Amino acid sequence: MTTLAAETAAALPGSQFPLGATVTGEGTNFAVTSGSADEILLCLFDKNGAETRIPVTDCDGGVWHVFVPGVGSGQAYGYRATGPWDPARGLRCNPAKLLLDPYARALTGTVSFGPELLGHSVTDPDAPSDADSAASVPRSLVVAAGEPFRWRNGAHPERPYQDTIIYELHVKGFTMRHPGIPPELRGTYAGLGHQAAIQHLTDLGVTAVELLPVHESIPEGFLVQRGLTNYWGYNTIGYFAPHQGYSAAVRAGSPGGQVDEFKAMVDALHAAGLEVLLDVVFNHTAEGNHLGPTFCFRGLDNPAYYRLDPADPARYVDTTGCGNSLNAGDPVTLQLIMDSLRYWLTEMRVDGFRFDLAPTLARQEGVFGTRSAFFDLVAQDPVVSRAKLIAEPWDVGQGDSYDLGRFPPVWREWNGKYRDTMRDFWRSHPVGIGEFATRFCGSSDMFSRSRRRPTASVNLITVHDGFTLRDLVSYDAKHNEANGEDNRDGTDDNRSWNCGAEGPSDDPAVLALRARQSRAMLATLLLSFGIPMLLGGDEAGRTQQGNNNAYCQDNEMTWLDWGAADTGLLDFTRRLIALRKEHPVFRRSRFLAGAEAAELRWFTPGGTEMNGGDWSDPSALAIALYLDGADDPDRAANGTWLVDDDFLVLVNAWWEPLEFVLAATRPQARWRVEIDSWDPAAPAAGEREAGDTITVGPRAVVVLLNPLTAVG
């Protein structure tokens, strides 16, 4: 039902600043951008769904604005845009479609999929649809900025990059089956902020959680038809709104409660010393390709928000594989992105972001450019430039889609080469021992050229997209049948090895080998220079049953099974993290450049210095690294020299045990075993010295320590 109420007559011109819905003591100012529309209607909804349409008659430079007295926090609203419908010119205004506010701080309601969501006619894509979508789409909610929220901990942890250990998790998947979290809080922000969840993170020793997308998202229609959903959330529709599906407050009947609940979660994580990083999707939206639904951006200003195909503006340039690409060359879209980043940093108090398919944001003129407007704006922004900024440095289908190592200095990057090298190395593929050494020491070949630090490299072996660590050592091939695409989806380039049996096995030899492989890769990850990132659940042996593309599996396949945790692997991971945190020699903030570093010494298993021939041996799978804890150490922020113990790291990727001769390093060095990934429970042997031999098990890492007290 549509009405004309008192609000219509009382409406005032309002202000074009700020965008979104801004609550004052007298009412709410609404401002929305559209350079395509000829008329904008503000649509207010009461609790029964009755709609009041208020013409927005004032427009300054494409910003439409109106002030409505008496309207406050909790008001449901949307927009309708009247204007040209001309897909051939990229114009898709259709007043039959209720549109979300791009700046909405919260949404309420869900999508009911049907033809009424389409801006175009089902029978003729060039003609507009006259079916009204209001009953089938969510509403925007007015949320007062800075509403009373009592932060317990006003300060951000602000942990240096070299001390950062990232833990990637899904809010719902991490908490949904946790026995220590009350049932009513499982799967929610409140669940992640619960002491039981935080205790696992702090006991593990990680320093930051990287949350899979928490911006409001909408699943693809084809998934809903299959009885699935977009579990990962990489289908954003609201860049200022916490996803309502992860809110215990919303579940309990409090629309808009997701905002304070999210803040409370951040507050609790900060109080525990944990930083909060958000995985953000500014490369595409949930509106899909030119035949997709109209929820927001397409109906307001299609040419401003999306990159249109110059040869056919009715279609989109797609560098994301998701049907559309945001137009990061347009001031409207750039402002949206920057305003969103600042909002989450200042109002929601997160600590940084991981940018999905980040090169798409730098395609101002179509090609990836380090001097793009987006990079310039980030570098100049006094708030955003100081946050942790991490790029997924590739997108889809372009000649320059793989841009690892090319981002500006303020950025950190997911290191796909590290992932590929270490996966291959530990399945005994001949990647080259120099390649292993370079990746282990921070990938100086990619990052040192622009005077970046080892922490430019975010080292990873597994992430949400692909196999878990348990599956990486249990499957030779993907098993994505549950996704409903006949196992065609997901990558075939897994670089995995099932250790002799595909999938679940009760063979003790297979299980022991899988455990050793897991420990060797975790040891490599957590001792390498750079920023280690651990996939949530890998420390406990989580499996997805061989599904390497579980984006649509919101069920026990993806939820952590806390009752089946591999406690031995968990304990080993904790020991590795503790070793890294206790010893600054593994957290060097300056490059010790792989095979050529003066501060590093590399040895053959025979105890001799590596020479050119050794480095060029393509079949080499074993090496020893000496880390001198007293040679040219880093300095702490207070000027303290971070002098450390000495370490020998012995690496054997052969499938048989290998004798290592301990090299001559420091006079009178006395070595003791700190970590042995082959058998973590083995009793500590006596001290060893130069010339002694030590057996390193097949596909294993041994870490030896010479105490600082012996450094003379």
XYZ file of C-alpha atoms in Angstrom:
712
model
C 0.000 0.000 0.000
C 1.271 3.437 -0.947
C 0.237 6.531 0.983
C 0.866 10.265 1.081
C 1.297 11.126 4.750
C 2.188 14.136 6.822
C 5.877 13.494 6.223
C 5.420 14.457 2.580
C 4.023 17.891 3.321
C 6.541 18.557 6.063
C 9.606 17.567 4.057
C 12.323 20.220 3.784
C 15.149 20.662 1.262
C 17.831 19.270 3.579
C 21.527 19.007 2.744
C 23.610 17.170 0.198
C 26.136 16.324 2.914
C 26.680 13.733 4.213
C 25.416 10.975 1.952
C 23.081 8.442 3.476
C 20.535 8.897 6.252
C 21.713 11.270 8.981
C 19.700 11.589 12.186
C 19.429 14.923 14.004
C 17.355 15.996 16.975
C 14.513 17.044 14.692
C 14.463 14.340 12.043
C 16.585 12.680 9.373
C 18.405 14.070 6.354
C 18.462 11.765 3.335
C 21.021 12.239 0.547
C 21.677 9.913 -2.382
C 23.703 10.271 -5.566
C 22.281 9.774 -9.055
C 23.486 11.528 -12.166
C 21.109 9.487 -14.312
C 17.737 10.043 -12.633
C 15.248 12.771 -13.515
C 13.368 12.268 -10.239
C 14.047 10.488 -6.954
C 11.378 9.289 -4.553
C 12.218 8.565 -0.915
C 10.063 5.642 0.202
C 9.330 5.241 3.932
C 7.809 2.006 5.262
C 5.835 1.496 8.429
C 5.802 -1.718 10.459
C 2.995 -3.110 8.325
C 4.866 -2.479 5.091
C 2.794 0.501 4.008
C 4.857 2.785 1.773
C 4.960 6.576 1.897
C 6.595 8.207 -1.121
C 8.242 11.587 -0.680
C 9.487 13.411 -3.795
C 13.116 14.496 -3.443
C 13.067 17.749 -5.332
C 16.448 19.247 -4.462
C 19.513 18.122 -6.376
C 23.029 19.568 -6.178
C 25.603 18.174 -8.587
C 23.830 14.837 -8.833
C 23.195 14.528 -5.075
C 19.482 14.389 -4.251
C 18.559 15.417 -0.717
C 15.583 15.941 1.575
C 15.048 16.429 5.310
C 12.069 14.670 6.902
C 11.100 15.938 10.375
C 10.154 13.358 12.956
C 11.930 10.448 11.302
C 14.513 8.755 13.499
C 16.605 5.646 14.021
C 14.932 2.393 13.001
C 12.929 3.855 10.103
C 12.812 1.502 7.085
C 13.277 3.203 3.736
C 14.377 2.915 0.127
C 14.451 4.911 -3.102
C 12.842 4.858 -6.514
C 14.546 6.494 -9.476
C 12.624 7.825 -12.449
C 14.655 8.572 -15.541
C 15.801 7.228 -18.885
C 15.598 3.523 -19.607
C 18.047 3.082 -22.446
C 20.296 0.024 -21.987
C 22.102 0.775 -25.233
C 23.483 3.888 -23.488
C 23.897 2.127 -20.159
C 20.912 3.869 -18.546
C 18.618 1.654 -16.426
C 16.315 3.854 -14.319
C 13.066 2.110 -13.459
C 10.737 3.514 -10.746
C 9.074 0.110 -10.344
C 12.196 -1.059 -8.515
C 12.730 -0.238 -4.860
C 16.404 0.600 -4.380
C 18.621 0.284 -1.346
C 20.571 3.283 -0.120
C 24.253 2.696 -1.032
C 25.142 4.350 2.296
C 22.648 2.444 4.480
C 24.185 1.541 7.858
C 21.907 -1.474 8.227
C 19.399 -3.471 6.201
C 16.364 -5.439 7.262
C 14.575 -8.231 5.460
C 15.630 -10.712 2.823
C 15.238 -11.220 -0.904
C 12.441 -13.240 -2.470
C 13.717 -14.254 -5.872
C 11.391 -13.770 -8.808
C 11.051 -11.864 -12.087
C 10.012 -8.697 -10.239
C 13.656 -8.213 -9.200
C 14.691 -7.619 -12.797
C 14.815 -4.086 -14.123
C 14.108 -5.389 -17.591
C 11.185 -7.323 -18.992
C 11.561 -11.095 -18.849
C 10.537 -11.362 -22.485
C 12.510 -8.366 -23.759
C 15.796 -7.358 -22.069
C 15.694 -4.001 -23.864
C 12.320 -3.061 -22.340
C 11.714 -2.031 -18.705
C 9.788 -4.243 -16.331
C 6.651 -2.794 -14.746
C 6.571 -5.350 -11.901
C 7.040 -3.673 -8.532
C 9.905 -5.155 -6.495
C 9.178 -3.587 -3.099
C 7.676 -6.712 -1.563
C 10.660 -8.822 -2.607
C 13.705 -6.848 -1.481
C 15.239 -5.727 1.842
C 14.781 -2.234 3.226
C 17.455 0.205 4.307
C 17.328 1.201 7.979
C 18.033 4.599 9.468
C 20.825 4.232 12.042
C 21.981 7.206 14.068
C 25.753 7.647 13.741
C 27.592 7.476 17.010
C 24.580 6.133 18.894
C 25.546 5.432 22.511
C 27.911 2.494 22.592
C 30.218 2.155 25.556
C 33.537 0.971 24.205
C 35.510 -0.914 26.843
C 38.782 -0.461 25.009
C 39.118 2.754 23.059
C 42.533 1.964 21.616
C 43.371 -0.159 18.604
C 46.021 -2.821 19.251
C 48.154 -1.311 16.427
C 50.445 -4.309 16.218
C 53.477 -3.889 13.898
C 53.349 -5.881 10.701
C 56.386 -7.966 11.637
C 54.629 -9.116 14.810
C 51.351 -9.922 13.060
C 49.965 -13.443 12.682
C 46.678 -13.498 10.765
C 43.913 -16.043 11.314
C 41.316 -16.146 8.528
C 37.863 -17.149 9.713
C 34.185 -17.082 8.860
C 32.025 -15.547 11.607
C 29.355 -18.211 11.296
C 31.579 -21.174 10.486
C 33.951 -20.529 13.380
C 31.221 -20.233 16.003
C 28.313 -22.356 14.772
C 29.359 -25.616 16.456
C 31.473 -24.321 19.325
C 30.274 -26.095 22.475
C 31.386 -23.263 24.749
C 29.260 -20.656 22.997
C 25.583 -20.465 24.045
C 23.318 -21.862 21.302
C 21.547 -18.540 20.809
C 24.871 -16.855 20.006
C 26.335 -19.465 17.675
C 26.904 -18.281 14.124
C 26.934 -14.616 15.109
C 29.094 -11.611 15.899
C 28.150 -12.075 19.535
C 29.385 -15.646 19.300
C 32.765 -14.547 17.985
C 32.945 -11.951 20.753
C 32.196 -14.611 23.371
C 35.007 -15.578 25.714
C 34.965 -19.201 24.526
C 35.763 -18.168 20.952
C 38.320 -15.585 21.988
C 40.032 -18.067 24.309
C 40.848 -20.346 21.387
C 42.390 -17.472 19.460
C 44.477 -16.182 22.346
C 45.588 -19.668 23.384
C 46.628 -20.304 19.793
C 48.633 -17.088 19.802
C 47.429 -15.378 16.631
C 47.311 -11.581 16.696
C 44.633 -10.691 14.129
C 41.435 -12.189 12.785
C 40.635 -11.649 9.128
C 36.876 -12.022 8.723
C 35.413 -13.314 5.496
C 32.988 -10.689 4.136
C 30.688 -9.160 6.739
C 29.214 -6.452 4.523
C 25.557 -7.098 3.776
C 25.335 -9.553 0.877
C 22.703 -11.314 -1.197
C 23.125 -14.820 -2.622
C 22.916 -15.500 -6.328
C 19.493 -16.617 -7.530
C 20.818 -19.794 -9.122
C 22.220 -20.921 -5.776
C 18.892 -20.363 -4.036
C 17.205 -22.482 -6.707
C 19.577 -25.321 -5.802
C 18.858 -24.978 -2.109
C 22.277 -23.397 -1.515
C 23.508 -19.915 -0.642
C 26.590 -17.722 -0.963
C 28.113 -18.789 2.340
C 31.387 -16.884 1.920
C 29.532 -13.615 1.327
C 31.442 -12.405 -1.742
C 28.277 -10.879 -3.201
C 28.047 -7.514 -1.494
C 25.099 -5.154 -1.685
C 25.706 -2.891 1.341
C 29.177 -1.474 1.925
C 28.285 0.207 5.240
C 25.980 -2.448 6.682
C 27.027 -5.449 8.800
C 25.436 -8.601 7.412
C 22.215 -9.143 9.363
C 22.442 -12.917 9.003
C 25.318 -12.982 11.509
C 23.436 -11.087 14.213
C 22.011 -12.693 17.337
C 20.103 -9.451 17.966
C 18.384 -9.583 14.583
C 17.661 -13.268 15.123
C 15.998 -12.318 18.412
C 13.761 -9.753 16.697
C 15.730 -6.497 16.871
C 16.236 -5.119 13.325
C 19.309 -2.918 13.221
C 20.799 -4.632 16.267
C 23.615 -5.947 14.071
C 25.391 -2.585 14.280
C 25.968 -2.508 18.038
C 26.516 -6.253 18.095
C 29.336 -5.884 15.598
C 30.867 -3.108 17.674
C 30.665 -5.262 20.796
C 32.477 -8.067 18.971
C 35.271 -5.713 17.865
C 35.491 -4.337 21.382
C 35.856 -7.812 22.887
C 38.498 -8.846 20.358
C 40.450 -5.640 20.966
C 40.275 -6.175 24.704
C 41.975 -9.532 24.092
C 44.718 -7.859 22.045
C 43.398 -9.089 18.696
C 43.149 -6.886 15.626
C 40.129 -7.143 13.333
C 40.626 -7.137 9.560
C 37.723 -7.240 7.112
C 37.734 -9.030 3.781
C 36.042 -6.448 1.533
C 34.599 -6.855 -1.952
C 34.826 -3.547 -3.787
C 35.355 -5.204 -7.155
C 31.772 -6.252 -7.951
C 28.276 -6.309 -6.417
C 25.380 -8.719 -6.017
C 23.591 -7.269 -9.059
C 25.449 -9.570 -11.465
C 25.608 -9.083 -15.216
C 23.290 -7.045 -17.441
C 20.551 -9.664 -16.965
C 20.865 -9.672 -13.184
C 18.554 -8.214 -10.544
C 18.224 -4.538 -9.672
C 18.773 -3.914 -5.978
C 20.599 -0.603 -5.742
C 23.472 0.687 -7.881
C 22.158 -0.325 -11.301
C 18.901 1.517 -10.788
C 20.440 4.666 -9.303
C 23.313 5.395 -11.666
C 24.453 2.442 -13.746
C 27.254 4.264 -15.652
C 28.736 5.732 -12.455
C 28.856 2.544 -10.443
C 29.798 -0.012 -13.104
C 32.357 -0.284 -15.877
C 30.340 -0.486 -19.076
C 31.590 -2.160 -22.223
C 32.534 0.714 -24.583
C 31.515 -1.401 -27.565
C 28.144 -2.224 -26.009
C 27.166 -0.115 -22.957
C 24.235 -2.449 -22.328
C 26.811 -4.923 -20.991
C 29.552 -4.760 -18.381
C 33.294 -5.143 -18.409
C 33.872 -8.135 -16.157
C 37.308 -8.527 -14.542
C 35.863 -10.400 -11.573
C 34.131 -13.442 -13.026
C 30.942 -12.311 -11.277
C 29.203 -10.433 -14.076
C 30.152 -6.846 -13.295
C 33.039 -4.678 -12.118
C 32.733 -1.541 -10.022
C 33.817 1.591 -11.849
C 36.778 2.716 -9.748
C 37.468 5.437 -12.300
C 34.287 7.339 -11.435
C 34.265 9.891 -8.575
C 30.924 8.585 -7.278
C 32.240 5.046 -6.832
C 35.583 6.199 -5.490
C 33.832 8.310 -2.870
C 31.645 5.358 -1.901
C 34.685 3.122 -1.404
C 36.678 5.657 0.592
C 33.693 6.688 2.725
C 33.018 3.030 3.496
C 36.621 2.342 4.511
C 36.699 5.367 6.800
C 33.355 4.413 8.345
C 34.515 0.927 9.301
C 37.775 2.280 10.689
C 36.303 5.152 12.702
C 32.743 4.186 13.618
C 33.116 0.383 13.752
C 36.787 0.551 14.816
C 38.222 -2.257 12.717
C 41.957 -2.260 12.066
C 42.313 -2.922 8.361
C 41.154 -4.675 5.241
C 41.931 -7.440 2.804
C 40.787 -6.373 -0.686
C 39.282 -9.135 -2.802
C 40.479 -9.117 -6.444
C 42.281 -5.867 -5.705
C 43.673 -5.133 -9.209
C 40.121 -4.388 -10.358
C 40.173 -1.307 -8.116
C 43.223 0.011 -9.943
C 41.803 -0.345 -13.455
C 40.928 3.315 -13.859
C 41.651 3.208 -17.582
C 41.159 -0.519 -18.029
C 44.684 -1.680 -17.211
C 46.172 -2.147 -13.763
C 47.999 1.022 -12.740
C 49.956 1.802 -9.575
C 49.163 5.496 -10.099
C 45.432 4.952 -10.308
C 43.066 7.328 -8.532
C 42.183 4.661 -5.975
C 45.782 4.151 -4.885
C 46.302 7.925 -4.773
C 43.250 8.453 -2.593
C 44.274 5.703 -0.187
C 47.816 7.082 0.115
C 46.551 10.606 0.842
C 43.791 9.686 3.266
C 44.888 10.392 6.862
C 42.717 7.555 8.223
C 42.774 4.814 5.586
C 46.488 5.080 4.819
C 47.312 4.176 8.430
C 45.210 1.007 8.470
C 46.455 -2.451 7.588
C 45.880 -2.812 3.837
C 46.231 -6.238 2.221
C 45.654 -6.983 -1.453
C 44.626 -10.152 -3.177
C 46.882 -9.172 -6.093
C 45.024 -10.818 -8.954
C 41.692 -10.585 -10.720
C 40.193 -12.403 -13.721
C 40.640 -12.698 -17.456
C 43.004 -9.815 -18.239
C 46.509 -9.849 -19.646
C 47.705 -8.143 -16.461
C 45.468 -9.992 -14.010
C 48.372 -11.357 -11.938
C 49.943 -8.331 -10.250
C 51.820 -9.877 -7.348
C 54.618 -7.553 -6.214
C 53.293 -4.535 -8.095
C 51.254 -2.787 -5.402
C 52.370 0.512 -3.819
C 54.599 0.400 -0.715
C 51.820 0.953 1.850
C 50.180 -2.308 0.740
C 50.768 -5.923 1.744
C 49.961 -8.747 -0.671
C 48.780 -12.332 -0.551
C 51.775 -14.229 -1.889
C 50.493 -16.822 -4.337
C 54.030 -17.770 -5.346
C 54.825 -18.640 -1.749
C 51.753 -20.882 -1.629
C 52.593 -22.676 -4.870
C 56.274 -23.129 -4.021
C 55.696 -24.555 -0.573
C 52.930 -26.890 -1.694
C 55.146 -28.256 -4.450
C 58.261 -28.435 -2.306
C 56.606 -30.543 0.377
C 55.225 -33.015 -2.145
C 58.834 -33.382 -3.340
C 58.422 -31.605 -6.652
C 61.669 -30.049 -7.929
C 60.879 -26.343 -7.497
C 64.546 -25.501 -6.939
C 66.156 -25.026 -3.566
C 66.855 -21.363 -4.361
C 63.156 -20.821 -4.966
C 62.377 -22.342 -1.573
C 64.995 -20.152 0.118
C 63.754 -16.960 -1.535
C 60.138 -17.596 -0.558
C 61.156 -18.586 2.988
C 63.030 -15.300 3.390
C 60.204 -12.994 2.323
C 60.311 -13.052 -1.503
C 62.868 -10.297 -1.978
C 62.759 -10.842 -5.731
C 59.258 -9.367 -5.791
C 59.279 -6.858 -2.957
C 62.759 -5.484 -2.305
C 62.952 -3.635 -5.642
C 60.604 -0.919 -4.381
C 62.251 -0.821 -0.940
C 59.435 -2.759 0.615
C 59.983 -5.036 3.583
C 59.560 -8.787 4.020
C 56.204 -7.975 5.596
C 54.954 -6.953 2.165
C 54.489 -10.701 1.732
C 51.475 -12.291 3.388
C 52.540 -15.919 3.368
C 49.843 -18.522 2.983
C 49.539 -22.197 2.182
C 45.762 -22.547 2.433
C 42.916 -20.015 2.569
C 39.134 -20.191 2.333
C 39.354 -20.511 -1.455
C 40.705 -24.026 -2.015
C 41.545 -27.046 0.093
C 41.954 -26.901 3.837
C 45.325 -28.124 5.077
C 43.848 -31.516 5.999
C 42.347 -31.852 2.531
C 45.565 -30.707 0.885
C 47.258 -33.846 2.206
C 44.210 -36.106 1.731
C 43.011 -35.513 -1.832
C 44.669 -35.526 -5.232
C 41.585 -34.008 -6.866
C 38.691 -31.781 -5.879
C 35.360 -33.278 -4.851
C 32.823 -30.491 -5.318
C 29.802 -32.591 -6.234
C 27.709 -31.034 -3.457
C 27.906 -27.670 -5.250
C 25.608 -28.914 -8.012
C 27.931 -28.190 -10.941
C 29.067 -31.751 -11.714
C 32.444 -31.028 -10.099
C 33.301 -28.494 -12.816
C 33.706 -25.564 -10.416
C 36.826 -24.845 -8.390
C 40.433 -24.971 -9.517
C 42.161 -28.119 -10.758
C 45.575 -26.655 -9.890
C 45.649 -27.749 -6.262
C 49.257 -28.966 -5.964
C 47.969 -31.441 -3.442
C 48.922 -35.021 -2.581
C 46.702 -37.582 -0.905
C 49.618 -39.471 0.687
C 48.530 -42.759 -0.834
C 44.744 -42.856 -0.454
C 42.039 -40.557 -1.768
C 39.968 -39.079 1.022
C 39.243 -40.627 4.418
C 41.515 -43.500 5.378
C 42.030 -45.811 8.352
C 45.505 -46.852 7.217
C 47.871 -45.879 10.064
C 50.762 -45.272 7.652
C 48.692 -42.935 5.487
C 47.384 -41.040 8.496
C 50.868 -40.666 9.967
C 52.229 -39.354 6.680
C 49.381 -36.848 6.375
C 50.073 -35.616 9.881
C 53.780 -35.181 9.126
C 53.026 -33.317 5.907
C 50.682 -30.986 7.775
C 53.259 -30.274 10.459
C 56.024 -29.631 7.921
C 53.941 -27.072 6.055
C 52.806 -25.353 9.238
C 56.407 -25.157 10.428
C 57.468 -23.620 7.135
C 54.625 -21.102 7.191
C 55.159 -19.954 10.765
C 58.944 -19.661 10.542
C 59.156 -17.874 7.181
C 59.913 -14.150 6.997
C 56.850 -12.066 6.252
C 53.318 -12.174 7.667
C 51.972 -15.699 8.190
C 48.270 -16.277 7.579
C 46.597 -19.374 8.962
C 43.273 -20.649 7.659
C 40.819 -21.056 10.529
C 40.582 -24.692 11.536
C 43.815 -25.819 9.887
C 45.422 -25.955 13.307
C 42.810 -28.540 14.323
C 42.679 -30.660 11.157
C 39.449 -29.281 9.676
C 38.198 -30.985 6.526
C 35.712 -29.943 3.837
C 35.539 -33.486 2.453
C 37.650 -32.541 -0.534
C 35.522 -29.577 -1.603
C 37.909 -26.848 -2.777
C 35.190 -24.334 -3.625
C 32.864 -24.490 -0.629
C 31.536 -20.961 -1.162
C 27.945 -22.225 -1.267
C 28.075 -24.730 1.593
C 26.529 -23.188 4.706
C 26.442 -26.427 6.660
C 28.599 -28.878 8.582
C 30.939 -29.205 5.612
C 32.302 -25.726 6.347
C 31.505 -25.188 10.033
C 34.393 -26.041 12.337
C 33.797 -29.347 14.100
C 35.264 -28.591 17.495
C 34.509 -32.088 18.751
C 36.747 -33.645 16.091
C 39.738 -31.353 16.615
C 43.190 -32.859 16.124
C 44.595 -31.918 19.507
C 48.114 -33.019 18.612
C 48.219 -30.745 15.587
C 46.686 -27.934 17.627
C 49.382 -28.250 20.266
C 52.113 -28.310 17.617
C 50.724 -25.153 15.995
C 50.641 -23.375 19.340
C 54.296 -24.284 19.909
C 55.273 -22.920 16.494
C 53.429 -19.646 17.049
C 54.963 -19.276 20.499
C 58.436 -19.859 19.037
C 57.869 -17.183 16.401
C 56.545 -14.679 18.928
C 59.372 -15.299 21.389
C 62.181 -14.935 18.852
C 62.579 -11.764 16.763
C 65.048 -13.493 14.446
C 62.013 -15.063 12.705
C 60.295 -11.680 12.478
C 62.997 -9.652 10.759
C 61.642 -6.402 9.352
C 64.455 -6.034 6.824
C 65.330 -8.253 3.905
C 67.938 -10.931 4.308
C 67.812 -11.659 0.637
C 67.451 -15.384 0.213
C 70.465 -17.152 -1.235
C 72.560 -13.969 -1.447
C 72.087 -12.597 2.078
C 75.225 -11.745 4.008
C 73.412 -12.105 7.324
C 72.165 -15.573 6.424
C 74.211 -18.672 5.853
C 72.923 -21.635 3.921
C 74.425 -25.098 4.136
C 74.104 -28.405 2.380
C 73.089 -31.419 4.459
C 76.796 -32.240 4.534
C 77.478 -29.062 6.501
C 79.283 -27.175 3.730
C 78.361 -23.682 2.526
C 75.991 -23.712 -0.440
C 77.722 -22.795 -3.687
C 76.476 -21.928 -7.139
C 76.200 -25.526 -8.170
C 74.214 -26.411 -5.090
C 71.780 -23.571 -5.696
C 71.253 -24.528 -9.327
C 70.641 -28.219 -8.636
C 67.012 -28.661 -9.760
C 66.609 -31.883 -7.813
C 67.765 -30.538 -4.429
C 65.174 -31.002 -1.684
C 67.185 -30.437 1.496
C 68.967 -27.461 2.998
C 70.076 -25.963 6.315
C 69.612 -22.306 7.252
C 71.637 -20.544 9.932
C 70.042 -17.513 11.578
C 72.484 -15.439 13.603
C 70.464 -13.788 16.356
C 73.179 -11.273 17.245
C 74.321 -10.189 13.783
C 72.858 -6.796 12.824
C 69.571 -7.252 14.714
C 66.474 -5.152 14.236
C 65.583 -2.426 16.721
C 62.355 -2.213 18.665
C 60.261 0.955 18.623
C 61.927 2.069 21.862
C 65.385 1.612 20.354
C 66.175 -1.699 22.038
C 68.303 -4.025 19.952
C 66.374 -7.237 19.323
C 69.291 -9.565 19.935
C 68.207 -13.191 19.870
C 69.369 -16.779 20.134
C 70.942 -18.449 17.106
C 68.954 -20.967 15.107
C 69.620 -23.729 12.616
C 66.628 -24.754 10.510
C 67.103 -28.129 8.854
C 64.728 -28.877 5.996
C 64.315 -32.301 4.379
C 61.675 -32.699 1.671
C 62.982 -36.119 0.608
C 60.839 -39.163 1.232
C 63.607 -40.804 3.247
C 65.477 -39.784 6.407
C 68.555 -37.667 5.843
C 71.662 -37.163 7.956
C 72.631 -33.517 8.436
C 76.102 -32.527 9.592
C 75.868 -29.491 11.848
C 77.832 -26.707 10.208
C 80.462 -24.624 11.916
C 78.753 -21.369 12.832
C 79.627 -19.655 16.099
C 82.566 -21.015 18.141
C 81.452 -23.212 21.035
C 77.835 -23.237 19.775
C 75.728 -25.799 21.609
C 72.593 -26.798 19.790
C 69.413 -28.247 21.238
C 66.268 -29.339 19.366
C 63.334 -26.941 19.745
C 61.005 -28.269 17.024
C 60.948 -31.588 15.182
C 57.991 -31.835 12.830
C 58.694 -35.536 12.233
C 58.005 -36.427 15.852
C 57.000 -33.468 18.030
C 56.623 -35.699 21.080
C 60.141 -37.143 20.899
C 62.125 -36.528 24.091
C 64.753 -33.830 23.786
C 68.199 -35.228 23.040
C 71.409 -33.829 24.455
C 73.243 -30.822 23.123
C 75.088 -31.035 19.839
C 77.972 -29.095 18.374
C 79.530 -28.434 14.981
C 80.447 -31.643 13.182
C 77.823 -33.728 14.942
C 75.157 -35.392 12.859
C 71.412 -35.316 13.323
C 68.825 -37.357 11.469
C 65.977 -35.369 9.976
C 62.995 -37.518 9.187
C 61.472 -37.670 5.708
C 59.534 -34.549 4.752
C 60.335 -32.831 8.021
C 61.691 -29.647 9.589
C 64.002 -29.592 12.600
C 64.713 -26.334 14.424
C 67.838 -26.156 16.593
C 68.597 -23.357 19.074
C 71.932 -22.072 20.387
C 71.099 -19.963 23.473
C 71.921 -16.278 23.594
C 74.004 -16.943 26.708
C 76.357 -18.928 24.480
C 76.743 -16.014 22.065
C 80.001 -14.440 23.018
